[in-house]
PDB file of C-alpha atoms in Angstrom:
ATOM      1  CA  MET V 181     192.002  56.870  68.886  1.00 88.00           C
ATOM      2  CA  LYS V 182     189.474  53.757  67.893  1.00 95.00           C
ATOM      3  CA  ARG V 183     187.939  52.449  70.898  1.00 97.00           C
ATOM      4  CA  ASN V 184     188.071  48.640  70.636  1.00 98.00           C
ATOM      5  CA  ILE V 185     184.839  47.010  71.361  1.00 98.00           C
ATOM      6  CA  ALA V 186     184.145  42.903  72.484  1.00 98.00           C
ATOM      7  CA  ILE V 187     180.878  41.993  71.474  1.00 98.00           C
ATOM      8  CA  VAL V 188     180.601  38.950  73.607  1.00 98.00           C
ATOM      9  CA  ALA V 189     178.437  36.214  72.636  1.00 98.00           C
ATOM     10  CA  GLY V 190     178.230  32.344  73.284  1.00 96.00           C
ATOM     11  CA  GLY V 191     176.915  31.176  76.799  1.00 93.00           C
ATOM     12  CA  ASP V 192     176.397  27.653  78.403  1.00 87.00           C
ATOM     13  CA  SER V 193     172.619  27.441  77.576  1.00 82.00           C
ATOM     14  CA  SER V 194     170.523  26.256  74.780  1.00 79.00           C
ATOM     15  CA  GLU V 195     170.344  29.699  73.392  1.00 83.00           C
ATOM     16  CA  ILE V 196     173.718  29.883  72.080  1.00 90.00           C
ATOM     17  CA  VAL V 197     172.876  29.755  68.431  1.00 90.00           C
ATOM     18  CA  ILE V 198     170.925  32.918  68.987  1.00 89.00           C
ATOM     19  CA  SER V 199     173.565  34.487  70.883  1.00 94.00           C
ATOM     20  CA  LEU V 200     175.977  34.130  67.695  1.00 95.00           C
ATOM     21  CA  LYS V 201     173.389  35.309  64.958  1.00 94.00           C
ATOM     22  CA  SER V 202     173.024  38.319  67.484  1.00 96.00           C
ATOM     23  CA  ALA V 203     176.502  39.103  67.577  1.00 97.00           C
ATOM     24  CA  GLU V 204     176.661  38.964  63.897  1.00 97.00           C
ATOM     25  CA  GLY V 205     173.945  41.654  63.572  1.00 97.00           C
ATOM     26  CA  ILE V 206     175.284  43.751  66.131  1.00 98.00           C
ATOM     27  CA  PHE V 207     179.018  43.107  64.071  1.00 98.00           C
ATOM     28  CA  SER V 208     177.073  44.658  61.544  1.00 97.00           C
ATOM     29  CA  PHE V 209     175.452  47.649  63.315  1.00 97.00           C
ATOM     30  CA  LEU V 210     178.607  48.877  64.858  1.00 98.00           C
ATOM     31  CA  ASP V 211     180.476  52.075  63.279  1.00 97.00           C
ATOM     32  CA  LYS V 212     183.692  50.444  62.062  1.00 97.00           C
ATOM     33  CA  ASN V 213     185.135  54.359  61.338  1.00 97.00           C
ATOM     34  CA  LYS V 214     184.573  54.501  65.012  1.00 97.00           C
ATOM     35  CA  TYR V 215     185.694  51.125  66.910  1.00 98.00           C
ATOM     36  CA  ASN V 216     187.905  48.188  66.415  1.00 98.00           C
ATOM     37  CA  VAL V 217     185.271  45.439  66.518  1.00 98.00           C
ATOM     38  CA  TYR V 218     185.636  41.912  67.478  1.00 98.00           C
ATOM     39  CA  ILE V 219     183.437  38.784  68.600  1.00 98.00           C
ATOM     40  CA  ALA V 220     183.955  37.384  71.942  1.00 98.00           C
ATOM     41  CA  ILE V 221     182.993  34.022  72.517  1.00 98.00           C
ATOM     42  CA  VAL V 222     182.503  32.587  76.120  1.00 98.00           C
ATOM     43  CA  LYS V 223     181.727  29.394  77.144  1.00 96.00           C
ATOM     44  CA  ARG V 224     182.239  27.541  80.238  1.00 92.00           C
ATOM     45  CA  ASP V 225     185.282  25.332  78.763  1.00 91.00           C
ATOM     46  CA  GLU V 226     186.668  28.357  76.436  1.00 94.00           C
ATOM     47  CA  TRP V 227     187.187  31.840  76.513  1.00 98.00           C
ATOM     48  CA  ALA V 228     188.127  33.350  72.991  1.00 98.00           C
ATOM     49  CA  VAL V 229     188.528  36.339  70.620  1.00 98.00           C
ATOM     50  CA  LYS V 230     187.372  35.699  66.769  1.00 97.00           C
ATOM     51  CA  LEU V 231     190.717  37.101  64.871  1.00 96.00           C
ATOM     52  CA  PRO V 232     189.849  39.370  61.333  1.00 92.00           C
ATOM     53  CA  GLY V 233     191.281  36.139  59.743  1.00 89.00           C
ATOM     54  CA  GLY V 234     188.745  34.011  61.475  1.00 91.00           C
ATOM     55  CA  GLU V 235     191.319  32.268  64.013  1.00 95.00           C
ATOM     56  CA  HIS V 236     190.520  32.288  67.590  1.00 96.00           C
ATOM     57  CA  THR V 237     193.128  33.492  70.254  1.00 98.00           C
ATOM     58  CA  PRO V 238     192.395  33.033  73.892  1.00 98.00           C
ATOM     59  CA  ILE V 239     191.140  35.894  76.340  1.00 98.00           C
ATOM     60  CA  ASP V 240     193.319  36.579  79.875  1.00 98.00           C
ATOM     61  CA  LYS V 241     190.286  36.176  82.454  1.00 97.00           C
ATOM     62  CA  ASN V 242     192.407  38.700  84.547  1.00 98.00           C
ATOM     63  CA  ASP V 243     191.562  41.503  82.605  1.00 98.00           C
ATOM     64  CA  PHE V 244     189.478  40.050  79.656  1.00 98.00           C
ATOM     65  CA  SER V 245     192.465  40.952  77.385  1.00 98.00           C
ATOM     66  CA  PHE V 246     193.875  39.021  74.176  1.00 98.00           C
ATOM     67  CA  ARG V 247     196.858  38.970  72.052  1.00 97.00           C
ATOM     68  CA  GLU V 248     197.219  39.652  68.161  1.00 96.00           C
ATOM     69  CA  ASN V 249     200.055  39.745  66.134  1.00 94.00           C
ATOM     70  CA  GLY V 250     201.970  39.030  69.199  1.00 94.00           C
ATOM     71  CA  GLU V 251     200.768  42.106  70.786  1.00 96.00           C
ATOM     72  CA  VAL V 252     198.498  42.234  73.833  1.00 98.00           C
ATOM     73  CA  LYS V 253     195.438  44.342  73.345  1.00 97.00           C
ATOM     74  CA  HIS V 254     192.282  45.469  76.388  1.00 98.00           C
ATOM     75  CA  PHE V 255     188.907  46.048  75.329  1.00 98.00           C
ATOM     76  CA  ASP V 256     187.247  49.729  76.519  1.00 98.00           C
ATOM     77  CA  PHE V 257     183.528  48.226  76.269  1.00 98.00           C
ATOM     78  CA  ALA V 258     181.882  44.690  76.081  1.00 98.00           C
ATOM     79  CA  TYR V 259     178.470  44.788  74.220  1.00 98.00           C
ATOM     80  CA  ILE V 260     177.001  41.793  75.738  1.00 98.00           C
ATOM     81  CA  THR V 261     174.833  39.530  73.713  1.00 98.00           C
ATOM     82  CA  ILE V 262     174.374  35.910  75.369  1.00 96.00           C
ATOM     83  CA  HIS V 263     170.917  35.021  75.763  1.00 91.00           C
ATOM     84  CA  GLY V 264     170.976  33.087  79.083  1.00 87.00           C
ATOM     85  CA  THR V 265     173.758  32.290  81.514  1.00 90.00           C
ATOM     86  CA  PRO V 266     176.207  33.908  82.188  1.00 95.00           C
ATOM     87  CA  GLY V 267     175.078  37.193  80.049  1.00 95.00           C
ATOM     88  CA  GLU V 268     172.075  37.678  81.034  1.00 94.00           C
ATOM     89  CA  ASP V 269     171.355  36.226  84.338  1.00 94.00           C
ATOM     90  CA  GLY V 270     173.845  39.023  86.223  1.00 96.00           C
ATOM     91  CA  ARG V 271     177.214  36.574  86.094  1.00 97.00           C
ATOM     92  CA  LEU V 272     179.302  37.983  83.638  1.00 98.00           C
ATOM     93  CA  GLN V 273     178.099  41.952  84.650  1.00 98.00           C
ATOM     94  CA  GLY V 274     179.675  40.992  88.144  1.00 98.00           C
ATOM     95  CA  TYR V 275     183.045  40.006  86.564  1.00 98.00           C
ATOM     96  CA  PHE V 276     183.006  42.999  84.326  1.00 98.00           C
ATOM     97  CA  ASP V 277     182.588  45.320  87.011  1.00 98.00           C
ATOM     98  CA  MET V 278     185.233  43.450  89.359  1.00 98.00           C
ATOM     99  CA  ILE V 279     187.717  43.863  86.442  1.00 98.00           C
ATOM    100  CA  GLY V 280     186.351  47.542  85.609  1.00 98.00           C
ATOM    101  CA  MET V 281     185.480  46.920  82.054  1.00 98.00           C
ATOM    102  CA  PRO V 282     182.254  48.983  81.044  1.00 98.00           C
ATOM    103  CA  TYR V 283     179.453  47.279  79.449  1.00 98.00           C
ATOM    104  CA  SER V 284     175.923  47.752  77.348  1.00 98.00           C
ATOM    105  CA  SER V 285     173.228  45.919  79.372  1.00 97.00           C
ATOM    106  CA  CYS V 286     171.825  46.221  83.142  1.00 98.00           C
ATOM    107  CA  GLY V 287     173.833  45.274  86.177  1.00 98.00           C
ATOM    108  CA  MET V 288     174.339  42.541  87.799  1.00 98.00           C
ATOM    109  CA  PHE V 289     171.467  43.038  90.289  1.00 98.00           C
ATOM    110  CA  VAL V 290     169.052  44.134  87.672  1.00 98.00           C
ATOM    111  CA  SER V 291     169.941  41.610  85.028  1.00 97.00           C
ATOM    112  CA  ALA V 292     169.779  38.650  88.046  1.00 96.00           C
ATOM    113  CA  LEU V 293     166.267  40.039  88.744  1.00 97.00           C
ATOM    114  CA  THR V 294     165.208  40.026  85.224  1.00 96.00           C
ATOM    115  CA  PHE V 295     166.223  36.496  84.455  1.00 92.00           C
ATOM    116  CA  ASN V 296     164.219  35.366  86.872  1.00 92.00           C
ATOM    117  CA  LYS V 297     160.620  35.727  85.134  1.00 91.00           C
ATOM    118  CA  PHE V 298     158.703  35.203  88.564  1.00 95.00           C
ATOM    119  CA  ALA V 299     161.048  37.053  90.581  1.00 96.00           C
ATOM    120  CA  CYS V 300     160.520  39.970  88.475  1.00 97.00           C
ATOM    121  CA  ASN V 301     157.019  40.064  87.410  1.00 97.00           C
ATOM    122  CA  HIS V 302     156.224  39.828  91.314  1.00 97.00           C
ATOM    123  CA  TYR V 303     158.497  42.503  92.265  1.00 98.00           C
ATOM    124  CA  LEU V 304     156.897  45.111  89.382  1.00 98.00           C
ATOM    125  CA  LYS V 305     153.664  43.691  90.773  1.00 98.00           C
ATOM    126  CA  GLY V 306     154.260  45.717  93.768  1.00 98.00           C
ATOM    127  CA  PHE V 307     154.522  48.830  91.381  1.00 98.00           C
ATOM    128  CA  GLY V 308     151.150  48.400  90.024  1.00 98.00           C
ATOM    129  CA  VAL V 309     151.934  46.470  87.030  1.00 98.00           C
ATOM    130  CA  ASP V 310     149.537  44.042  85.986  1.00 97.00           C
ATOM    131  CA  ILE V 311     150.501  40.569  85.505  1.00 97.00           C
ATOM    132  CA  ALA V 312     149.273  37.068  85.246  1.00 94.00           C
ATOM    133  CA  ARG V 313     148.889  34.816  87.890  1.00 95.00           C
ATOM    134  CA  SER V 314     151.334  31.792  87.989  1.00 96.00           C
ATOM    135  CA  ILE V 315     152.228  29.084  90.382  1.00 97.00           C
ATOM    136  CA  HIS V 316     156.496  29.109  90.810  1.00 97.00           C
ATOM    137  CA  LEU V 317     158.620  25.617  91.610  1.00 97.00           C
ATOM    138  CA  PHE V 318     162.111  24.954  92.592  1.00 95.00           C
ATOM    139  CA  LYS V 319     163.457  21.844  91.590  1.00 92.00           C
ATOM    140  CA  GLY V 320     162.154  18.889  93.672  1.00 93.00           C
ATOM    141  CA  GLN V 321     158.970  20.410  94.598  1.00 96.00           C
ATOM    142  CA  THR V 322     155.699  19.233  92.982  1.00 96.00           C
ATOM    143  CA  VAL V 323     151.958  20.986  92.437  1.00 97.00           C
ATOM    144  CA  THR V 324     149.105  18.469  91.376  1.00 97.00           C
ATOM    145  CA  ASP V 325     146.955  18.733  88.394  1.00 97.00           C
ATOM    146  CA  GLU V 326     143.933  19.365  90.193  1.00 97.00           C
ATOM    147  CA  GLU V 327     146.015  22.398  91.786  1.00 97.00           C
ATOM    148  CA  VAL V 328     147.102  24.097  88.617  1.00 98.00           C
ATOM    149  CA  VAL V 329     143.756  23.459  87.308  1.00 97.00           C
ATOM    150  CA  SER V 330     141.859  25.120  90.363  1.00 97.00           C
ATOM    151  CA  ARG V 331     144.198  28.068  90.796  1.00 97.00           C
ATOM    152  CA  LEU V 332     144.873  28.935  86.996  1.00 97.00           C
ATOM    153  CA  GLY V 333     142.298  27.549  84.892  1.00 96.00           C
ATOM    154  CA  LEU V 334     143.039  25.695  81.202  1.00 97.00           C
ATOM    155  CA  PRO V 335     144.856  26.297  79.085  1.00 95.00           C
ATOM    156  CA  VAL V 336     148.616  27.422  80.947  1.00 96.00           C
ATOM    157  CA  PHE V 337     152.041  27.881  80.048  1.00 93.00           C
ATOM    158  CA  VAL V 338     154.619  25.741  81.386  1.00 95.00           C
ATOM    159  CA  LYS V 339     158.009  27.381  81.147  1.00 92.00           C
ATOM    160  CA  PRO V 340     161.548  27.431  82.485  1.00 91.00           C
ATOM    161  CA  ASN V 341     161.640  30.484  84.981  1.00 89.00           C
ATOM    162  CA  ASP V 342     165.393  31.107  84.310  1.00 76.00           C
ATOM    163  CA  GLY V 343     165.436  30.640  80.282  1.00 60.00           C
ATOM    164  CA  GLY V 344     164.310  31.696  77.419  1.00 52.00           C
ATOM    165  CA  SER V 345     163.919  31.691  73.301  1.00 45.00           C
ATOM    166  CA  SER V 346     161.116  29.642  73.949  1.00 60.00           C
ATOM    167  CA  PHE V 347     163.001  26.211  74.585  1.00 74.00           C
ATOM    168  CA  GLY V 348     161.184  24.571  77.417  1.00 85.00           C
ATOM    169  CA  VAL V 349     157.921  25.944  77.048  1.00 90.00           C
ATOM    170  CA  THR V 350     154.558  24.218  76.548  1.00 92.00           C
ATOM    171  CA  LYS V 351     151.075  25.463  76.056  1.00 92.00           C
ATOM    172  CA  VAL V 352     148.846  22.776  78.219  1.00 96.00           C
ATOM    173  CA  LYS V 353     145.264  22.297  77.007  1.00 95.00           C
ATOM    174  CA  GLU V 354     144.451  19.399  79.222  1.00 96.00           C
ATOM    175  CA  ALA V 355     145.510  18.563  82.960  1.00 97.00           C
ATOM    176  CA  SER V 356     147.171  15.199  81.410  1.00 96.00           C
ATOM    177  CA  ALA V 357     149.666  17.099  79.662  1.00 97.00           C
ATOM    178  CA  ILE V 358     150.683  19.182  82.931  1.00 97.00           C
ATOM    179  CA  GLN V 359     153.230  16.976  84.641  1.00 97.00           C
ATOM    180  CA  PRO V 360     155.276  15.966  81.111  1.00 96.00           C
ATOM    181  CA  ALA V 361     155.292  20.043  80.422  1.00 96.00           C
ATOM    182  CA  ILE V 362     156.769  20.643  83.923  1.00 97.00           C
ATOM    183  CA  ALA V 363     159.044  17.911  83.248  1.00 95.00           C
ATOM    184  CA  LYS V 364     160.384  19.318  79.991  1.00 93.00           C
ATOM    185  CA  ALA V 365     160.562  23.094  81.596  1.00 92.00           C
ATOM    186  CA  PHE V 366     162.674  21.370  84.195  1.00 93.00           C
ATOM    187  CA  GLY V 367     165.350  20.189  81.561  1.00 89.00           C
ATOM    188  CA  GLU V 368     166.169  23.706  80.614  1.00 84.00           C
ATOM    189  CA  GLY V 369     166.215  25.136  83.901  1.00 83.00           C
ATOM    190  CA  ARG V 370     166.219  24.912  87.869  1.00 89.00           C
ATOM    191  CA  GLU V 371     162.901  26.312  88.053  1.00 93.00           C
ATOM    192  CA  VAL V 372     159.536  26.414  86.710  1.00 95.00           C
ATOM    193  CA  VAL V 373     156.821  28.981  86.271  1.00 95.00           C
ATOM    194  CA  ILE V 374     153.003  27.838  85.718  1.00 96.00           C
ATOM    195  CA  GLU V 375     151.019  30.977  84.136  1.00 95.00           C
ATOM    196  CA  SER V 376     147.475  31.534  83.324  1.00 96.00           C
ATOM    197  CA  PHE V 377     146.810  31.625  79.623  1.00 94.00           C
ATOM    198  CA  ILE V 378     145.494  35.381  78.929  1.00 93.00           C
ATOM    199  CA  GLU V 379     143.730  35.663  75.371  1.00 92.00           C
ATOM    200  CA  GLY V 380     144.659  38.733  73.520  1.00 95.00           C
ATOM    201  CA  THR V 381     147.160  40.619  71.010  1.00 95.00           C
ATOM    202  CA  GLU V 382     150.836  40.422  72.078  1.00 95.00           C
ATOM    203  CA  VAL V 383     153.215  43.358  71.385  1.00 97.00           C
ATOM    204  CA  THR V 384     156.640  44.318  72.561  1.00 98.00           C
ATOM    205  CA  CYS V 385     158.013  47.262  72.889  1.00 98.00           C
ATOM    206  CA  GLY V 386     161.749  48.097  72.893  1.00 98.00           C
ATOM    207  CA  CYS V 387     163.508  51.195  74.857  1.00 98.00           C
ATOM    208  CA  TYR V 388     166.867  52.509  76.101  1.00 98.00           C
ATOM    209  CA  LYS V 389     167.982  55.835  77.822  1.00 98.00           C
ATOM    210  CA  THR V 390     170.980  57.367  78.394  1.00 97.00           C
ATOM    211  CA  ALA V 391     172.222  60.842  80.342  1.00 93.00           C
ATOM    212  CA  GLY V 392     170.684  63.037  77.886  1.00 87.00           C
ATOM    213  CA  LYS V 393     168.222  61.006  75.932  1.00 95.00           C
ATOM    214  CA  GLU V 394     165.338  58.875  76.249  1.00 97.00           C
ATOM    215  CA  VAL V 395     163.952  56.543  73.657  1.00 98.00           C
ATOM    216  CA  VAL V 396     161.130  54.254  73.239  1.00 98.00           C
ATOM    217  CA  PHE V 397     160.828  52.748  70.222  1.00 98.00           C
ATOM    218  CA  PRO V 398     157.284  52.057  68.011  1.00 98.00           C
ATOM    219  CA  LEU V 399     155.800  48.624  69.407  1.00 98.00           C
ATOM    220  CA  THR V 400     156.171  45.355  67.255  1.00 98.00           C
ATOM    221  CA  GLU V 401     152.694  42.996  67.032  1.00 96.00           C
ATOM    222  CA  VAL V 402     153.561  39.567  66.924  1.00 94.00           C
ATOM    223  CA  VAL V 403     150.597  37.333  65.383  1.00 91.00           C
ATOM    224  CA  THR V 404     151.378  33.624  64.978  1.00 75.00           C
ATOM    225  CA  ASP V 405     149.558  31.056  63.558  1.00 69.00           C
ATOM    226  CA  ASN V 406     151.514  28.603  66.462  1.00 53.00           C
ATOM    227  CA  GLU V 407     150.397  27.770  69.448  1.00 57.00           C
ATOM    228  CA  PHE V 408     152.300  30.511  70.981  1.00 50.00           C
ATOM    229  CA  PHE V 409     155.652  32.535  69.844  1.00 47.00           C
ATOM    230  CA  ASP V 410     157.570  29.701  69.922  1.00 46.00           C
ATOM    231  CA  PHE V 411     160.749  29.112  68.499  1.00 48.00           C
ATOM    232  CA  ASP V 412     159.971  28.437  64.926  1.00 47.00           C
ATOM    233  CA  ALA V 413     157.607  31.453  65.039  1.00 45.00           C
ATOM    234  CA  LYS V 414     160.645  33.360  66.540  1.00 48.00           C
ATOM    235  CA  TYR V 415     163.793  32.007  64.316  1.00 49.00           C
ATOM    236  CA  ASN V 416     161.946  30.108  61.566  1.00 50.00           C
ATOM    237  CA  GLY V 417     159.728  32.819  60.117  1.00 55.00           C
ATOM    238  CA  GLN V 418     156.381  31.017  61.146  1.00 58.00           C
ATOM    239  CA  VAL V 419     155.262  34.673  62.484  1.00 75.00           C
ATOM    240  CA  GLN V 420     154.019  37.891  61.085  1.00 89.00           C
ATOM    241  CA  GLU V 421     155.873  40.606  63.306  1.00 92.00           C
ATOM    242  CA  ILE V 422     154.119  44.157  62.446  1.00 95.00           C
ATOM    243  CA  THR V 423     155.662  47.651  63.672  1.00 96.00           C
ATOM    244  CA  PRO V 424     154.109  49.652  64.311  1.00 97.00           C
ATOM    245  CA  ALA V 425     151.706  47.659  66.073  1.00 97.00           C
ATOM    246  CA  ARG V 426     147.762  47.665  64.964  1.00 96.00           C
ATOM    247  CA  ILE V 427     146.766  49.695  67.991  1.00 97.00           C
ATOM    248  CA  SER V 428     145.062  52.605  69.003  1.00 97.00           C
ATOM    249  CA  ALA V 429     147.550  55.570  69.332  1.00 97.00           C
ATOM    250  CA  GLU V 430     146.326  56.033  72.927  1.00 98.00           C
ATOM    251  CA  LEU V 431     147.154  52.601  73.793  1.00 98.00           C
ATOM    252  CA  ALA V 432     150.255  52.549  72.067  1.00 98.00           C
ATOM    253  CA  GLU V 433     151.357  55.154  74.076  1.00 98.00           C
ATOM    254  CA  LYS V 434     150.376  53.614  77.286  1.00 98.00           C
ATOM    255  CA  ILE V 435     152.560  51.025  76.578  1.00 98.00           C
ATOM    256  CA  GLN V 436     155.358  53.056  75.917  1.00 98.00           C
ATOM    257  CA  ARG V 437     154.777  55.011  79.057  1.00 98.00           C
ATOM    258  CA  GLU V 438     154.496  52.009  80.894  1.00 98.00           C
ATOM    259  CA  THR V 439     157.927  50.976  79.189  1.00 98.00           C
ATOM    260  CA  SER V 440     159.742  53.914  80.197  1.00 98.00           C
ATOM    261  CA  ARG V 441     158.491  53.404  83.754  1.00 98.00           C
ATOM    262  CA  ILE V 442     159.896  49.567  84.310  1.00 98.00           C
ATOM    263  CA  TYR V 443     163.034  51.019  82.971  1.00 98.00           C
ATOM    264  CA  ASP V 444     163.410  53.531  85.540  1.00 98.00           C
ATOM    265  CA  ILE V 445     161.535  50.927  88.735  1.00 98.00           C
ATOM    266  CA  LEU V 446     164.551  48.524  87.885  1.00 98.00           C
ATOM    267  CA  GLY V 447     167.483  51.048  87.237  1.00 98.00           C
ATOM    268  CA  ALA V 448     167.679  49.378  83.715  1.00 98.00           C
ATOM    269  CA  LYS V 449     170.778  50.249  81.038  1.00 98.00           C
ATOM    270  CA  GLY V 450     171.129  50.185  77.532  1.00 98.00           C
ATOM    271  CA  LEU V 451     168.769  48.266  75.360  1.00 98.00           C
ATOM    272  CA  ILE V 452     165.862  46.578  77.043  1.00 98.00           C
ATOM    273  CA  ARG V 453     162.323  45.075  75.488  1.00 98.00           C
ATOM    274  CA  VAL V 454     159.169  44.522  77.336  1.00 98.00           C
ATOM    275  CA  ASP V 455     156.784  41.996  76.292  1.00 97.00           C
ATOM    276  CA  TYR V 456     152.926  42.733  76.761  1.00 97.00           C
ATOM    277  CA  ILE V 457     149.647  40.520  76.227  1.00 96.00           C
ATOM    278  CA  ILE V 458     146.723  42.862  75.616  1.00 97.00           C
ATOM    279  CA  PRO V 459     143.348  41.460  76.514  1.00 96.00           C
ATOM    280  CA  ALA V 460     139.932  42.608  75.696  1.00 93.00           C
ATOM    281  CA  ASP V 461     139.201  44.758  78.218  1.00 94.00           C
ATOM    282  CA  GLY V 462     142.425  46.640  76.610  1.00 94.00           C
ATOM    283  CA  GLU V 463     144.377  46.552  79.855  1.00 96.00           C
ATOM    284  CA  PRO V 464     147.774  45.258  78.984  1.00 97.00           C
ATOM    285  CA  LYS V 465     149.371  42.769  81.256  1.00 97.00           C
ATOM    286  CA  LEU V 466     153.277  42.053  81.657  1.00 97.00           C
ATOM    287  CA  LEU V 467     154.863  39.069  80.060  1.00 94.00           C
ATOM    288  CA  GLU V 468     158.353  39.684  80.600  1.00 93.00           C
ATOM    289  CA  ILE V 469     161.443  42.219  80.528  1.00 96.00           C
ATOM    290  CA  ASN V 470     164.264  41.105  78.524  1.00 95.00           C
ATOM    291  CA  THR V 471     167.656  42.717  79.136  1.00 96.00           C
ATOM    292  CA  THR V 472     169.409  41.421  76.345  1.00 96.00           C
ATOM    293  CA  PRO V 473     166.745  41.542  73.145  1.00 95.00           C
ATOM    294  CA  GLY V 474     168.197  39.510  70.009  1.00 93.00           C
ATOM    295  CA  MET V 475     169.522  41.554  67.422  1.00 95.00           C
ATOM    296  CA  THR V 476     169.990  39.959  64.295  1.00 89.00           C
ATOM    297  CA  ALA V 477     168.738  42.277  61.307  1.00 83.00           C
ATOM    298  CA  THR V 478     165.466  40.966  61.610  1.00 85.00           C
ATOM    299  CA  SER V 479     165.230  40.924  65.487  1.00 91.00           C
ATOM    300  CA  PHE V 480     162.189  43.213  67.373  1.00 95.00           C
ATOM    301  CA  ILE V 481     164.822  45.944  68.222  1.00 97.00           C
ATOM    302  CA  PRO V 482     166.122  46.617  64.758  1.00 96.00           C
ATOM    303  CA  GLN V 483     162.771  46.477  63.562  1.00 96.00           C
ATOM    304  CA  GLN V 484     161.256  49.458  65.640  1.00 98.00           C
ATOM    305  CA  VAL V 485     164.557  51.244  65.142  1.00 98.00           C
ATOM    306  CA  ARG V 486     163.625  50.898  61.676  1.00 97.00           C
ATOM    307  CA  ALA V 487     159.954  52.172  62.140  1.00 97.00           C
ATOM    308  CA  ALA V 488     161.167  54.990  64.635  1.00 98.00           C
ATOM    309  CA  GLY V 489     163.123  56.554  61.387  1.00 98.00           C
ATOM    310  CA  LEU V 490     166.427  55.891  63.751  1.00 98.00           C
ATOM    311  CA  ASP V 491     169.954  54.418  62.475  1.00 97.00           C
ATOM    312  CA  ILE V 492     170.723  51.712  64.577  1.00 97.00           C
ATOM    313  CA  LYS V 493     174.190  52.529  63.972  1.00 97.00           C
ATOM    314  CA  ASP V 494     173.240  55.918  66.003  1.00 97.00           C
ATOM    315  CA  VAL V 495     171.376  53.475  68.244  1.00 98.00           C
ATOM    316  CA  MET V 496     174.682  51.315  68.874  1.00 98.00           C
ATOM    317  CA  THR V 497     176.800  54.289  69.326  1.00 98.00           C
ATOM    318  CA  ASP V 498     174.728  56.046  71.997  1.00 97.00           C
ATOM    319  CA  ILE V 499     174.716  53.150  74.029  1.00 97.00           C
ATOM    320  CA  ILE V 500     178.681  52.760  73.811  1.00 98.00           C
ATOM    321  CA  GLU V 501     179.411  56.265  74.163  1.00 97.00           C
ATOM    322  CA  ASN V 502     177.086  56.625  77.643  1.00 96.00           C
ATOM    323  CA  GLU V 503     179.215  54.646  79.299  1.00 95.00           C
ATOM    324  CA  PHE V 504     182.102  57.530  78.392  1.00 93.00           C
ATOM    325  CA  ASN V 505     180.464  60.708  79.002  1.00 85.00           C
TER     326      ASN V 505
END
């Protein structure tokens, strides 16, 4: 009998539009001969399953079940592709843990940790992972322009600590622009992180592990004429994404090993993507961890799967079936 799979999309942040695109991508990747696949939309005021005819039917939050043609149906597995809250910050994972629903991503604690960029990077720093210098602010806290410049120099990146997809992110080149950038970032989240700028080559590396397999993908190099890898670069084509990255085999292997090590340190699950910057000294620095990476046909992970000579359908099957083995 086929398993019923929910691709859980939506969320309560600005990233909902990206989540819905990822859901369509995952829907196209999954093996329909193995699975009955539905897209489930989870938002603050609506939990609903999209039926094959296009209509939406409510989800029973007691057990994440739904009705189709008058019949109650239960899901066997949830593939979480919400970028932002509640699917990337551990909240949805906690709910699924409570009702006993297997799911694709990292557990509640790891999801919450990785969603908090400052906390995650400083946690990993304790294991020898190299990170950028930074300042962290909670809402209501302030920092002077002089302190930012003296501690981090210029330029700096100012961004929400608990968000993604470059919403609310500013590259600041002048001290006079620091406070407006902080206000913009607080418009997207409750915490802000200010990071020193590191000149270099940006790369990203995907990874997943199952009970019997470890897969670390080829690296993708990110090249954009924009000030940084912003929303337009990510989603409106203003970027070159080169897979495999144009770096030495030795350096690529070093970053792949570090990605695998970070996966194990965190106790990650499912697909993750780790972003790095490689400065002139050739020693890569961690930028951030993404535990619900974008999964449109042109996203980094599908690109890396193709570059590795793998079939994305098989990767998706690995992720799902690992929960039942």
